Coordinates of C-alpha atoms in Angstrom, one line a residue:
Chain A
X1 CA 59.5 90.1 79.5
X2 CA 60.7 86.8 80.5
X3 CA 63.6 88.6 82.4
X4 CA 60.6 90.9 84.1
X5 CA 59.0 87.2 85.2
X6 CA 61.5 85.4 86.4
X7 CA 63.1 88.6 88.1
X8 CA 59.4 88.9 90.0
X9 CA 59.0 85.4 90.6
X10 CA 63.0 85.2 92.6
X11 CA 61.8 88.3 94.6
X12 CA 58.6 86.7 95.8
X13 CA 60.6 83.7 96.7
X14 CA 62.5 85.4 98.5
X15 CA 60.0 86.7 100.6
X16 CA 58.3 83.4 100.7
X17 CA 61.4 82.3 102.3
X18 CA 62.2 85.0 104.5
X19 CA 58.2 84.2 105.9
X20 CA 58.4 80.6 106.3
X21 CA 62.1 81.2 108.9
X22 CA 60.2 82.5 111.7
X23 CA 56.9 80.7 110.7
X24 CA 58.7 77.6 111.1
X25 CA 60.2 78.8 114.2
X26 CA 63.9 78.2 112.7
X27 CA 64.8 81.9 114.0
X28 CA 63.0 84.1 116.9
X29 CA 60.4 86.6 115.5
X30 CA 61.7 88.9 118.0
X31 CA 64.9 88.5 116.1
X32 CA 64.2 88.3 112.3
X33 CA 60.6 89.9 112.1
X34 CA 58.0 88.2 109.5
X35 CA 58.5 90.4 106.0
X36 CA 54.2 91.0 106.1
X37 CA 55.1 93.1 109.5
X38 CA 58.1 94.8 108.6
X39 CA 56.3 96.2 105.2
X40 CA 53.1 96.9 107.0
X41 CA 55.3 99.1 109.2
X42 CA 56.8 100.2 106.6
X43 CA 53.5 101.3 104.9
X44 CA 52.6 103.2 107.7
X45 CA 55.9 104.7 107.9
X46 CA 55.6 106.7 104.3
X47 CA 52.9 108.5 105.1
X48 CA 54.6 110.0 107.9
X49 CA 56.4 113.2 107.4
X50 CA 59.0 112.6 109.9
X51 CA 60.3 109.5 108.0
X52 CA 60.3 111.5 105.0
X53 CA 62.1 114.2 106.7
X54 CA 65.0 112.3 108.0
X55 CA 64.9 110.8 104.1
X56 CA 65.7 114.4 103.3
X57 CA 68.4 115.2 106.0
X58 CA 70.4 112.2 104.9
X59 CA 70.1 112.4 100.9
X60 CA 70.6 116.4 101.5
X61 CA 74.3 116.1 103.2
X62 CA 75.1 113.3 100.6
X63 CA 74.3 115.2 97.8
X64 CA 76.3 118.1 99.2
X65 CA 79.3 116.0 100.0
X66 CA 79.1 114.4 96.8
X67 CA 78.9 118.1 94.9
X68 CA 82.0 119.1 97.0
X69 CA 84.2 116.1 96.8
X70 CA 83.4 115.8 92.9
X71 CA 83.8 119.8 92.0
X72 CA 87.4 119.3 93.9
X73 CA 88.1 116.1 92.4
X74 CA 87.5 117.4 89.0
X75 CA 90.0 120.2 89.4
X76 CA 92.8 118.7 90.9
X77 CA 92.6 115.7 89.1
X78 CA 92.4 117.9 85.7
X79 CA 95.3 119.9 86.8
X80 CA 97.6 116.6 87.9
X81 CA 96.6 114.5 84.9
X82 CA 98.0 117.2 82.2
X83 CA 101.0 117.8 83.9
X84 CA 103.1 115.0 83.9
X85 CA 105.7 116.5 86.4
X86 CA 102.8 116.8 89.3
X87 CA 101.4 113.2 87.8
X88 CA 104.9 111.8 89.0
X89 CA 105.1 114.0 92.2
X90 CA 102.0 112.9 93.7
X91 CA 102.0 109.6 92.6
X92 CA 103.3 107.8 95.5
X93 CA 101.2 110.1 97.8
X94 CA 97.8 109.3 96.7
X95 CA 98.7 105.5 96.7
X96 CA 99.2 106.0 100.3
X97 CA 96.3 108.4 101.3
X98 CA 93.7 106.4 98.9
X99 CA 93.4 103.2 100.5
X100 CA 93.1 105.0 104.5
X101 CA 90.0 103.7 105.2
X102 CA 87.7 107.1 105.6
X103 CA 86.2 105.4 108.8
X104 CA 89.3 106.1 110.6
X105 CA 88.4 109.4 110.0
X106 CA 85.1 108.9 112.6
X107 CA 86.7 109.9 115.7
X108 CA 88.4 113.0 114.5
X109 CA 85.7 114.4 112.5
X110 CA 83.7 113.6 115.8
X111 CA 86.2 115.6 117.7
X112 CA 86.2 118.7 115.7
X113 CA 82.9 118.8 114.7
X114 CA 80.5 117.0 117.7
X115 CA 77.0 116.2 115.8
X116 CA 77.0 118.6 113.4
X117 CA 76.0 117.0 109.9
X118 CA 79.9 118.8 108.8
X119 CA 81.0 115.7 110.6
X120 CA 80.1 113.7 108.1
X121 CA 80.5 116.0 105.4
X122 CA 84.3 115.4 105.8
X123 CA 83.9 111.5 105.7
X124 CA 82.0 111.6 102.7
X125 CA 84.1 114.2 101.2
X126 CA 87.2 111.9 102.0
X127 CA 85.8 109.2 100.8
X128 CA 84.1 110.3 97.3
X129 CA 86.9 112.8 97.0
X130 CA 89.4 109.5 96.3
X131 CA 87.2 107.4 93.7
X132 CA 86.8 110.4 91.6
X133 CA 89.6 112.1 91.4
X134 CA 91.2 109.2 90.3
X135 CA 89.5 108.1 87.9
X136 CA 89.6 111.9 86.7
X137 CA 93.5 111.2 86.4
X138 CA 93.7 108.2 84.8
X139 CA 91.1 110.3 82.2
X140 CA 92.8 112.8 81.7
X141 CA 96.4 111.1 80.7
X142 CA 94.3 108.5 78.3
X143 CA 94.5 111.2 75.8
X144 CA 95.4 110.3 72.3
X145 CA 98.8 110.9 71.5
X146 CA 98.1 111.6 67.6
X147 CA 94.8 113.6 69.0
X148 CA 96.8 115.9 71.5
X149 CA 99.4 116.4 68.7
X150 CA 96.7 117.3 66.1
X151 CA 95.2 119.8 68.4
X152 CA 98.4 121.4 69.1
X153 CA 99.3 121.7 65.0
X154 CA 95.7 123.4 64.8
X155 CA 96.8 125.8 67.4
X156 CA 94.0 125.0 69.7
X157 CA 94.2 127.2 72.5
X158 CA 94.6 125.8 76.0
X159 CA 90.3 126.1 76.7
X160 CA 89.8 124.8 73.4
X161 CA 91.6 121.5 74.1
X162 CA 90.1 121.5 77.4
X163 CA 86.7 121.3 75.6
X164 CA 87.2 119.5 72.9
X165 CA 89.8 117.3 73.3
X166 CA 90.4 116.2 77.4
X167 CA 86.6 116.8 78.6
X168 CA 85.4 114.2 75.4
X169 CA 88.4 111.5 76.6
X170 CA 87.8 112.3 80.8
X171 CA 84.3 112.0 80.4
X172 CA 83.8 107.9 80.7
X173 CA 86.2 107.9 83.3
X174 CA 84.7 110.7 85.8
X175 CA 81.1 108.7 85.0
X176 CA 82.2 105.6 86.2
X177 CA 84.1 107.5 89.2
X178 CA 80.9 109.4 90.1
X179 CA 79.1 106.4 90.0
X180 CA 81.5 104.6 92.8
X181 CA 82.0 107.9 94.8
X182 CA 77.9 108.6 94.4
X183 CA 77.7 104.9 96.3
X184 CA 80.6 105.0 98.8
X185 CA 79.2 108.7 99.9
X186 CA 76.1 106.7 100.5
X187 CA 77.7 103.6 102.7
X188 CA 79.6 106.4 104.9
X189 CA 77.1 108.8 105.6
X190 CA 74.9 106.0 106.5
X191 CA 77.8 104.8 109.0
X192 CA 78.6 108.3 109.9
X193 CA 74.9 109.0 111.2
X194 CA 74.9 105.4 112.8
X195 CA 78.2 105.7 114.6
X196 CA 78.6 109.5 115.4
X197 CA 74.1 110.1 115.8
X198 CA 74.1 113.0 113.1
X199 CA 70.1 113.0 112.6
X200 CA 69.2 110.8 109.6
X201 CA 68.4 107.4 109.0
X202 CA 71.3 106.0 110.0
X203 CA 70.6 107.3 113.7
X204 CA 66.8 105.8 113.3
X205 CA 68.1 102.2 112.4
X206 CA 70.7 102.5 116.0
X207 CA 67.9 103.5 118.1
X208 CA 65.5 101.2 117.1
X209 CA 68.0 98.5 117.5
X210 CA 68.6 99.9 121.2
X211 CA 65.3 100.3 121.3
X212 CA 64.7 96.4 120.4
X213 CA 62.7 97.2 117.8
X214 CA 63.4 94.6 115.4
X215 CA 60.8 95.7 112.8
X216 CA 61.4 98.7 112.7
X217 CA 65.4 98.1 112.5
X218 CA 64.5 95.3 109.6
X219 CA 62.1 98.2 107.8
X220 CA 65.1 100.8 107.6
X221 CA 67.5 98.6 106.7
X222 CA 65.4 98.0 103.3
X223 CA 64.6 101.2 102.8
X224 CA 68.8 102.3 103.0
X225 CA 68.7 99.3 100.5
X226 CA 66.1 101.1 97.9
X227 CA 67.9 103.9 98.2
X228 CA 71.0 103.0 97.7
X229 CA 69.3 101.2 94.8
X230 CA 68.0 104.2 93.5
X231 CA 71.4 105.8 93.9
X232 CA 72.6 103.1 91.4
X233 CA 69.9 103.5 88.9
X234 CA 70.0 107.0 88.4
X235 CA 73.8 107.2 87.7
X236 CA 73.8 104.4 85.3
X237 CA 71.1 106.3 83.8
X238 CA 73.0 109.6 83.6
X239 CA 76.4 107.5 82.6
X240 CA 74.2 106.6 79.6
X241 CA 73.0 109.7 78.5
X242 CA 76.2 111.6 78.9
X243 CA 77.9 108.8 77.1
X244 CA 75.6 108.3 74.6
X245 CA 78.0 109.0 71.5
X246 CA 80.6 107.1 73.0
X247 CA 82.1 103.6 71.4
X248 CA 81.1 101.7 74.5
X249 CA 77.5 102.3 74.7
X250 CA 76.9 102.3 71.0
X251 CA 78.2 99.0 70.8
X252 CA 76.0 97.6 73.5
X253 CA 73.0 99.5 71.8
X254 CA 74.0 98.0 68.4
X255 CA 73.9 94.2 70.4
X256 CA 70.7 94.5 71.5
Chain B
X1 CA 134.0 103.2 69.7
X2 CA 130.7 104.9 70.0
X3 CA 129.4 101.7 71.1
X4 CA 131.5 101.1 73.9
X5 CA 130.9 104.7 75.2
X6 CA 127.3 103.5 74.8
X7 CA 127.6 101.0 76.8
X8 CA 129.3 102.8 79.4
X9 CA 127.2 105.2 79.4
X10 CA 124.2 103.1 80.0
X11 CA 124.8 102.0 83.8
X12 CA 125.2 106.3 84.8
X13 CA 122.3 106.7 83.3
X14 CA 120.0 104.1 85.1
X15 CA 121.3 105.5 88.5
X16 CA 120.3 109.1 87.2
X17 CA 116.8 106.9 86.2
X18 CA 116.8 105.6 89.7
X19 CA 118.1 108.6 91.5
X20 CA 114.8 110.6 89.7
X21 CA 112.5 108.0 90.5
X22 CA 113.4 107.7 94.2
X23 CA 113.3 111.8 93.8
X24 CA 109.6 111.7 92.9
X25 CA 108.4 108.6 94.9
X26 CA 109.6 110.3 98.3
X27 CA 109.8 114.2 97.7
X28 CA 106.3 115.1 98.2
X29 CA 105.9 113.3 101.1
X30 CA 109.0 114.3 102.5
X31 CA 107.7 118.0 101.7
X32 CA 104.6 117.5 103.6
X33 CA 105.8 115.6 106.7
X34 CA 108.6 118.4 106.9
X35 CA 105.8 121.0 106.4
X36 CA 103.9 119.6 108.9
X37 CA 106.8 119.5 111.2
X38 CA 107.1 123.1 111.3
X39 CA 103.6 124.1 111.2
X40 CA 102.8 121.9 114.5
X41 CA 105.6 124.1 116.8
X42 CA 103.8 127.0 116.1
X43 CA 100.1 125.5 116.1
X44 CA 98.0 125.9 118.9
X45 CA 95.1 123.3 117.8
X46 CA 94.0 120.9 120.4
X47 CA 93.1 118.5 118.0
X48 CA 96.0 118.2 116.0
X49 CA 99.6 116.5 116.8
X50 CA 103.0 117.2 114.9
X51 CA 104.8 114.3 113.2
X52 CA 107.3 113.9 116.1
X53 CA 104.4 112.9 119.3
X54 CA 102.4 111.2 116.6
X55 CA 105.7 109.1 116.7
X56 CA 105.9 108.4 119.8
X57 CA 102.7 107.7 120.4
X58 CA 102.9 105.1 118.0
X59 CA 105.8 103.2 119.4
X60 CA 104.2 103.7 122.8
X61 CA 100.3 102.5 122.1
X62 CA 101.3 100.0 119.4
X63 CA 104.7 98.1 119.8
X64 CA 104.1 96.1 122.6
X65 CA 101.4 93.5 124.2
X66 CA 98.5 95.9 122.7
X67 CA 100.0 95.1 118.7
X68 CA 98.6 90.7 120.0
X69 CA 95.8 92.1 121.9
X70 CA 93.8 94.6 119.6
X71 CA 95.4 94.5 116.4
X72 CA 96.2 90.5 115.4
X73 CA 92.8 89.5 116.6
X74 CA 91.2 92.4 113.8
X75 CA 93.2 91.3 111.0
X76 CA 92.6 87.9 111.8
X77 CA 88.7 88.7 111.7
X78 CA 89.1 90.6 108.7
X79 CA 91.2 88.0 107.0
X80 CA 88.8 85.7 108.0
X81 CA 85.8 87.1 106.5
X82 CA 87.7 88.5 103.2
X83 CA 88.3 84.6 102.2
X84 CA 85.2 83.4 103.5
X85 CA 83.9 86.2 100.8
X86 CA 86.3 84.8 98.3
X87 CA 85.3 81.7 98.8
X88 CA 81.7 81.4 99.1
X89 CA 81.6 84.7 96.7
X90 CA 83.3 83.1 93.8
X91 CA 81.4 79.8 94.4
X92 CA 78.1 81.0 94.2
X93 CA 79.1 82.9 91.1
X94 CA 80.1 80.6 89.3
X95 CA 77.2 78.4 89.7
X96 CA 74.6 81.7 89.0
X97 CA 76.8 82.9 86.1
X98 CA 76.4 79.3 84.4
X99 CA 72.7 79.1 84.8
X100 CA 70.9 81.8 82.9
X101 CA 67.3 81.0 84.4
X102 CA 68.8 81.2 88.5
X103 CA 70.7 84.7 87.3
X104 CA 67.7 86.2 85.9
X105 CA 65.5 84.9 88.7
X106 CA 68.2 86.4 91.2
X107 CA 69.2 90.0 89.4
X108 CA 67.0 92.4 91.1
X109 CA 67.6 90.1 94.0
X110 CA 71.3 90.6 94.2
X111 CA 70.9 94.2 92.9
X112 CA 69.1 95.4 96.1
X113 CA 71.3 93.4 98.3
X114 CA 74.1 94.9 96.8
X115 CA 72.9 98.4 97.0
X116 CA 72.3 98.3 101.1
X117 CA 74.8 100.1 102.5
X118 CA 77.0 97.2 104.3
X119 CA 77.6 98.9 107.9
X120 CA 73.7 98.8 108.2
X121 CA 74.3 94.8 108.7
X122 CA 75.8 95.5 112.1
X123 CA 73.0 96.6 113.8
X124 CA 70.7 93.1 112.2
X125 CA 73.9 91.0 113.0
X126 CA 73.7 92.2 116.1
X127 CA 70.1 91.4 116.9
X128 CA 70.8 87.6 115.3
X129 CA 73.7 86.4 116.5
X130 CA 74.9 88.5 119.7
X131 CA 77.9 90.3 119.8
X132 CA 80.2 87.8 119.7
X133 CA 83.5 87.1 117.1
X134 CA 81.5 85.9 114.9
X135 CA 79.0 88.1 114.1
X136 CA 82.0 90.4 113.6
X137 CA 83.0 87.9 110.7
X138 CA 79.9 87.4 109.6
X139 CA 79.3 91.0 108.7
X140 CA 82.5 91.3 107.2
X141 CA 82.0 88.3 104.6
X142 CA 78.0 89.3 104.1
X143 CA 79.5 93.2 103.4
X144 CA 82.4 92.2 101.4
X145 CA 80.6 89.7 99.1
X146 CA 78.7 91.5 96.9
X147 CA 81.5 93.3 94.2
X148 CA 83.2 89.9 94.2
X149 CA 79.7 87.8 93.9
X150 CA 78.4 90.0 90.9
X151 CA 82.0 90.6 89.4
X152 CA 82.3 86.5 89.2
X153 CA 78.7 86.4 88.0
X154 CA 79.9 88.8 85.2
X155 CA 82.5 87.2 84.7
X156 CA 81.9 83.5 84.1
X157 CA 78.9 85.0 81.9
X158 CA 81.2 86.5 79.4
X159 CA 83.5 83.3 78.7
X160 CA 84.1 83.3 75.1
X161 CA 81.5 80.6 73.7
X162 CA 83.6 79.5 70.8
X163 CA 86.1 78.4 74.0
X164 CA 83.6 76.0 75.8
X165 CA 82.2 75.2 72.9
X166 CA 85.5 73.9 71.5
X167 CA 86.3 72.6 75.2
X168 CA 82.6 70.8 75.1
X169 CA 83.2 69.2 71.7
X170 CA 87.2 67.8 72.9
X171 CA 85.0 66.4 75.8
X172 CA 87.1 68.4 78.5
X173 CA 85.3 67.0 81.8
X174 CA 82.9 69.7 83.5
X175 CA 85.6 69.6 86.1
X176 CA 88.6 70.7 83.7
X177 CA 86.5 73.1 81.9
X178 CA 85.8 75.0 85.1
X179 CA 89.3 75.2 86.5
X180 CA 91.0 75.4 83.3
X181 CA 89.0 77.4 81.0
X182 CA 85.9 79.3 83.1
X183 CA 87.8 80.5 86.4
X184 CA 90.8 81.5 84.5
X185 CA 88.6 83.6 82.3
X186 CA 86.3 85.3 84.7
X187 CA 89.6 85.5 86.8
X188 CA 90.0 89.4 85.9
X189 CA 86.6 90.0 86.7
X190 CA 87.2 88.5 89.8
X191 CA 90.1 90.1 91.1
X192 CA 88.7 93.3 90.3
X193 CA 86.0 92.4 92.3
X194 CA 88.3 91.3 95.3
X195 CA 90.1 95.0 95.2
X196 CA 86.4 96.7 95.9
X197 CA 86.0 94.0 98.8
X198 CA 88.9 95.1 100.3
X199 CA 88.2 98.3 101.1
X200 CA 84.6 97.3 102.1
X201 CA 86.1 94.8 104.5
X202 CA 88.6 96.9 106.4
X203 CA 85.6 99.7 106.8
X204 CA 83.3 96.9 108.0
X205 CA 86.3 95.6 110.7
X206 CA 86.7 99.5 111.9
X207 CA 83.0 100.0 112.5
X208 CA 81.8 96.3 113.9
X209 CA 84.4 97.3 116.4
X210 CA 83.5 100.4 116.9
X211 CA 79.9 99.4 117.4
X212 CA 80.5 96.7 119.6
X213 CA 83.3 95.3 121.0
X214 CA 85.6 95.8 124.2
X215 CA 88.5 95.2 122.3
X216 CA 90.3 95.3 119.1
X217 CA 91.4 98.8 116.8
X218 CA 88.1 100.2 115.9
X219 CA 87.7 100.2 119.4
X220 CA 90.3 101.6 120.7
X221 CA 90.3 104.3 118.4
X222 CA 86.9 105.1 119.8
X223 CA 88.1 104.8 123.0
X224 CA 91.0 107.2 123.1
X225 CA 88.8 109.7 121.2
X226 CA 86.3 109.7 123.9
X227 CA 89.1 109.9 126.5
X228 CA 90.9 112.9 124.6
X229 CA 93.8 111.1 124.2
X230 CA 94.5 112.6 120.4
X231 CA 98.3 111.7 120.1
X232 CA 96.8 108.1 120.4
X233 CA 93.8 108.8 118.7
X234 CA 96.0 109.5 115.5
X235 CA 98.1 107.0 115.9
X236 CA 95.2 104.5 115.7
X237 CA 94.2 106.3 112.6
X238 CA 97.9 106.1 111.1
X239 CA 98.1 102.5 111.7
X240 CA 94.5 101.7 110.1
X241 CA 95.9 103.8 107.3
X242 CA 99.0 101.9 107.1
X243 CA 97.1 98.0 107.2
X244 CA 94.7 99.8 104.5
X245 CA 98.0 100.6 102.4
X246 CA 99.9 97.1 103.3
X247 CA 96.6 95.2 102.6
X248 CA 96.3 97.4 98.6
X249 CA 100.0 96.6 98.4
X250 CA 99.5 92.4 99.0
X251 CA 96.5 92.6 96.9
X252 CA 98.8 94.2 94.1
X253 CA 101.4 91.2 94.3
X254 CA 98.8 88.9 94.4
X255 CA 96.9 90.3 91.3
X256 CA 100.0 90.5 89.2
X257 CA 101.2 86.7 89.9
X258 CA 97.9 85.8 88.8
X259 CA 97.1 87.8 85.9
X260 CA 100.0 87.8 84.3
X261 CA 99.0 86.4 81.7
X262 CA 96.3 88.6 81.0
X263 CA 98.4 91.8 81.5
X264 CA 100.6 90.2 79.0
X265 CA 97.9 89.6 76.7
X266 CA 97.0 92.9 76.9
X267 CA 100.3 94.4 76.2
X268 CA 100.6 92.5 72.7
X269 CA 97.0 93.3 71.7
X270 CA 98.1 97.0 72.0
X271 CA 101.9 96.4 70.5

């Protein structure tokens, strides 16, 4: 409750602040819009469908590069993290290709694919494809030496370990990688639709600023922040619920 | 005599050890480069180079007076704004981690700041301060804050209490208890936070340049992709690719000279 309060009351004094700059004439309106304009536009915005349906176009392309770059993530990295032999083999390649900044990849996605929204499927697909897969290693090697060993004197077949014994151990790690890759898809397919013009929000926020329209620049620019907020929220909640038996989230339950 | 053919057994099998190592570290690579090699005599694709006039390309658009013209002046700006991040970052964390009424006012605050997706800065920078150097700084350092800003917050919030406690009660000045007892602790926290900023800030050099500028690497990428020039084009790409790896490489140094004492704490708690 208090947290609620206090929360509310930094929020609102925030927006105080951000009022009184241009009240006070520290900063051109025309420059950084008062907050009671840029949520009345705002306002007006959401009942538009056009607003909602470039919403759609962007969230659509980063859900599907998200899907794709997880699915392949999850299968390589499952595949290199049991065997130790590939596990050394690649090692030195992925710490090369991991840190290229995907954003290098803008002008050659541009080339081969123009405006089309695959253009930014590859960036995001780049991008995501990295923080998952590995995290999906490092998973997938944590496994308990005396808990592999045991499996193995059971005679658990090759699926059966898979289930029981790798998914349980990989399962905190691909969470937290999903939850970084969910994120950076969001920041590049944002950048890709700003640089490149694939239709989306990211496109809306360049022409308004072209266009000089600082509200309506300002008003996209918080609703990329709610989203990506949203973004956030849902995959802690989902890391929660799938790890719900696990040590680390009991233990935080138990200190509440 | 068993131990002396130990012994000189030992230094044969550390070159096999090496020999292996060196085996794995380059073989891939070597596989694909040579792979690629091959495949690019007999490709016709207009958009792709082989390794050998990627090469060239390099030496030609890089190595030489464009190398102080477009390149120094983006790392500088990236350097720039990466410790003004540090800096300010780990300030203001440290002051918001201590006070428990500011970081609950501030949470959802920071949250949503956090959650905007950085390059969407460019565009307000734009409008605010021109397009000038320093906006380009200024929207690397307000993009690459926010993983070091919360990580510190975090951080400095999970000090071990007993610790300042005891540090309160030897009367350890506020001064000393910060730089010998908070900082080192949150100082995990913090460089993990630094790593994500890294990343963050080499995207936000690319694209501010790429936006607006007449000069530096984003923009010359841009600029030979619009011109068709792809043997450059990929070259620009190769050298962000190899700053990315150079900067991940530093960072790695860095990290370990620091926290070395924590990796070594580590290592005994699992021994």
């Amino acid at each position: 409750m208090r947290k609620i309060l206090l929360g509310a009351v930094g929020l609102l004094g925030f927006l105080v602040v951000w009022q009184l700059i241009p009240a006070l004439g520290l900063v051109d309106p025309d420059y950084l819009p008062y907050p009671t304009d840029v949520f009345g536009r705002l306002a007006q915005e959401v009942r538009d469908l056009a607003f909602w349906r470039r919403v759609r176009l962007t969230m659509t392309s980063w859900a599907i590069g998200l899907t794709v770059a997880t699915l392949a993530a999850v299968a390589l990295g499952t595949v290199v993290g049991m065997v130790p032999f590939l596990r050394r083999a690649t090692h030195t390649t992925v710490e090369f290709l991991r840190p290229v900044p995907s954003v290098a990849l803008i002008p050659l996605a541009v080339l081969m694919f123009g405006l089309q929204m695959r253009a930014a499927l590859v960036i995001i697909v780049y991008a995501a494809f990295w923080q998952v897969f590995v995290q999906v290693i490092y998973g997938v090697a944590d496994v308990d030496s005396v808990a592999r060993d045991t499996a193995r004197s059971f005679g658990l077949t090759r699926a059966e370990r898979l289930r029981y014994l790798i998914l349980p151990t990989a399962l905190p790690y691909l969470m937290t990688g999903l939850r970084l890759g969910a994120a950076v898809a969001l920041i590049l397919h944002v950048t890709a639709e700003m640089v490149i013009g694939n239709p989306g929000l990211g496109r809306m926020i360049e022409l308004s600023r072209s266009a000089g329209d600082a509200v309506g620049l300002y008003g996209l620019v918080v609703v990329t922040g709610m989203l990506g907020l949203l973004v956030n929220v849902v995959f802690r909640f989902v890391e929660r619920r799938s790890l719900a038996w696990h040590q680390s989230v009991l233990a935080d339950e138990a200190a509440r | 005599m068993t131990a002396v053919g130990a012994t000189k057994a030992r230094p044969r099998d550390l070159g096999v050890r090496v020999a292996e190592n060196l085996l794995f570290a380059v073989g891939l690579p070597v596989l694909a480069v040579g792979l690629w090699a091959v495949w690019s005599t007999r490709s016709t694709s207009r958009f792709l180079v082989g390794p050998g006039t990627l090469l060239d390309a390099f030496r030609q658009t890089w190595i030489g007076p464009a190398f102080v013209e477009d390149v120094l002046p983006s790392v500088y700006r990236l350097l720039i704004g990466l410790f003004a991040s540090i800096l300010l970052g780990v300030a203001a964390g440290v002051v918001i981690g201590r006070l428990r009424p500011l970081r609950e006012m501030l949470e959802p605050l920071l949250e949503f700041f956090r959650a905007i997706p950085p390059p969407v800065l460019i565009p307000v920078a734009m409008l605010l301060l021109g397009i000038t150097d320093t906006m380009k700084v200024v929207v690397i350092t307000s993009g690459a804050i926010w993983p070091i800003l919360l990580n510190t917050i975090e951080g400095v919030r999970s000090t071990d209490s007993v610790m300042l406690e005891t540090a309160r009660s030897f009367r350890i000045s506020r001064w000393d208890r910060l730089w010998l007892l908070i900082l080192p602790a949150a100082s995990p926290r913090i460089m993990t936070g630094v790593r994500q900023a890294l990343s963050v800030a080499l995207i936000l050099m690319v694209i501010s340049e790429m936006f607006a500028s007449s000069a530096g690497l984003g923009y010359r990428i841009a600029y030979f992709q619009r011109n068709y020039l792809i043997a450059e084009m990929w070259s620009g790409i190769l050298l962000l690719g190899l700053i990315g790896v150079f900067l991940a490489v530093a960072f790695g140094v860095v990290e370990r000279r620091v926290l070395r004492w924590y990796h070594g704490m580590k290592e005994i708690t699992r021994a």
